[in-house]
Short mmCIF file of C-alpha atoms in Angstrom, two decimals:
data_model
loop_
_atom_site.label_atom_id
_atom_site.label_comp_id
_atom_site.label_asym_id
_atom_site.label_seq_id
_atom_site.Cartn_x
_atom_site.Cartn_y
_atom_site.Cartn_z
CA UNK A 69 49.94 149.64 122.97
CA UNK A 70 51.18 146.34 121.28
CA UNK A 71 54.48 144.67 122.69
CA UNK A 72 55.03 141.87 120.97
CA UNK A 73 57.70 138.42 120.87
CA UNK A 74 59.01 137.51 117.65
CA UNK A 75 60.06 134.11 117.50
CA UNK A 76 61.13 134.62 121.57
CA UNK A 77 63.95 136.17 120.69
CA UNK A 78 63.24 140.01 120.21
CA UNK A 79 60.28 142.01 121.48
CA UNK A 80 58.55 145.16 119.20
CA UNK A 81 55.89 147.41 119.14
CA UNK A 82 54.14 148.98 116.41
CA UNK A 83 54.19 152.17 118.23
CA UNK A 84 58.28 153.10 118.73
CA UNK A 85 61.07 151.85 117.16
CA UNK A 86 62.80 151.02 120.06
CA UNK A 87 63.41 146.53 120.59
CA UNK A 88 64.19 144.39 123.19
CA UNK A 89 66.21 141.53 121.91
CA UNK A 90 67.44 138.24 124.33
CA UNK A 91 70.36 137.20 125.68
CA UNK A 92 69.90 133.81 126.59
CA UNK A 93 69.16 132.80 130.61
CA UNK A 94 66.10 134.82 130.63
CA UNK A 95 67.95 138.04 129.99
CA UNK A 96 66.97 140.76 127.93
CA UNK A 97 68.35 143.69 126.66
CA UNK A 98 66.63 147.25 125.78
CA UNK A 99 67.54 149.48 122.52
CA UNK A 100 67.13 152.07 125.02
CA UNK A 101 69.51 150.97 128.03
CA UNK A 102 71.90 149.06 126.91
CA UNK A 103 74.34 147.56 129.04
CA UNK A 104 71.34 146.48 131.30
CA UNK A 105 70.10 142.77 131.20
CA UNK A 106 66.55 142.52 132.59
CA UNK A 107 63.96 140.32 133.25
CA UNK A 108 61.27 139.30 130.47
CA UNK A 109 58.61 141.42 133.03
CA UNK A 110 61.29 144.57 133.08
CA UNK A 111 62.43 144.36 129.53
CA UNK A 112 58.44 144.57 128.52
CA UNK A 113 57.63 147.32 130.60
CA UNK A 114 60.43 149.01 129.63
CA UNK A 115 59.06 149.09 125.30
CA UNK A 116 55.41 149.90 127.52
CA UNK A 117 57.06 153.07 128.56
CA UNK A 118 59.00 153.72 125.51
CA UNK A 119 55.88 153.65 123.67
CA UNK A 120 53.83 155.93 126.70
CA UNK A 121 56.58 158.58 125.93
CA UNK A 122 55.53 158.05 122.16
CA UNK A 123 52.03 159.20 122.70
CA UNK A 124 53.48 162.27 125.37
CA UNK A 125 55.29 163.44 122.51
CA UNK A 126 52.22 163.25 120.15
CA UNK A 127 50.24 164.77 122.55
CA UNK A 128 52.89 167.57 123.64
CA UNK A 129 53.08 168.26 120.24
CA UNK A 130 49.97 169.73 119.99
CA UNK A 131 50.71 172.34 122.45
CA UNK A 132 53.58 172.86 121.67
CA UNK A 133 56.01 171.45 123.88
CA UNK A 134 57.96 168.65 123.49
CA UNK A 135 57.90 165.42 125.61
CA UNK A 136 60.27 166.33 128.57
CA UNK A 137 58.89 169.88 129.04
CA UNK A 138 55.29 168.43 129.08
CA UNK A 139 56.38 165.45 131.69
CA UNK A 140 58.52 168.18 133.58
CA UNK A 141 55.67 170.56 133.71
CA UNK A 142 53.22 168.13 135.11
CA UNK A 143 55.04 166.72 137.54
CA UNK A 144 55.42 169.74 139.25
CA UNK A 145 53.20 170.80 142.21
CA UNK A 146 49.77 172.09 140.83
CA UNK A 147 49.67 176.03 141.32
CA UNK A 148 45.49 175.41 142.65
CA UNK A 149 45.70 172.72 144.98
CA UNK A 150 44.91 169.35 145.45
CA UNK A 151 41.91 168.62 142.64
CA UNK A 152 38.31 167.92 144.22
CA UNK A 153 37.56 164.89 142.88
CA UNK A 154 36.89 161.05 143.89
CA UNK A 155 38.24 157.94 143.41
CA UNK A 156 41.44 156.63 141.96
CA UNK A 157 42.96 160.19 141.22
CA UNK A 158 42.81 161.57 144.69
CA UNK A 159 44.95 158.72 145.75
CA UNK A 160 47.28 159.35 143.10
CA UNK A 161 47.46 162.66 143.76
CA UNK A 162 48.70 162.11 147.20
CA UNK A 163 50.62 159.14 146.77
CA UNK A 164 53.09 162.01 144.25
CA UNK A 165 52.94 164.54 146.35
CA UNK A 166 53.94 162.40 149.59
CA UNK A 167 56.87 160.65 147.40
CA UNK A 168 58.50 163.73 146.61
#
């Protein structure tokens, strides 16, 4: 993933076409939501996430779903319980399933 500042006046990535351009004051403002003026921190996770739903879609793709049905379908409660594992993911696991 490669956000990047051009001339600190728009941000890109090489992996979506979607842009994040100033405003002046600090301000930013998303291809993606516009009407919105963010911070330099929200405006660059913002194109992070844009380009995360780039490589879903990739990824769905090759099972043939598309983006939204693949984040749909695994955000859903998992039909065999919580996974046996250690670590990082347990939390995670959790952490969803407490927040919904």
């Amino acid at each position: 993933m490669a956000v990047q500042v051009v001339g600190r006046s728009l941000m890109t990535s090489d992996l979506t076409p979607h842009q994040a351009k100033s405003v002046g004051a600090g301000g930013w403002v998303v291809s993606f939501l516009p009407g919105r003026t963010l911070t330099t921190e929200q405006a660059t996770a913002a194109l992070q996430a844009a380009e995360a739903v780039a490589a879903v879609n990739v990824l769905a793709g090759r099972v043939g779903l598309t983006a939204m049905e693949t984040v749909g379908l695994a955000t859903q409660e998992a039909p065999w319980g919580e996974p046996d594992c250690d670590g990082g993911l347990r939390r995670f696991w959790r952490r969803g399933r407490a927040d919904r």
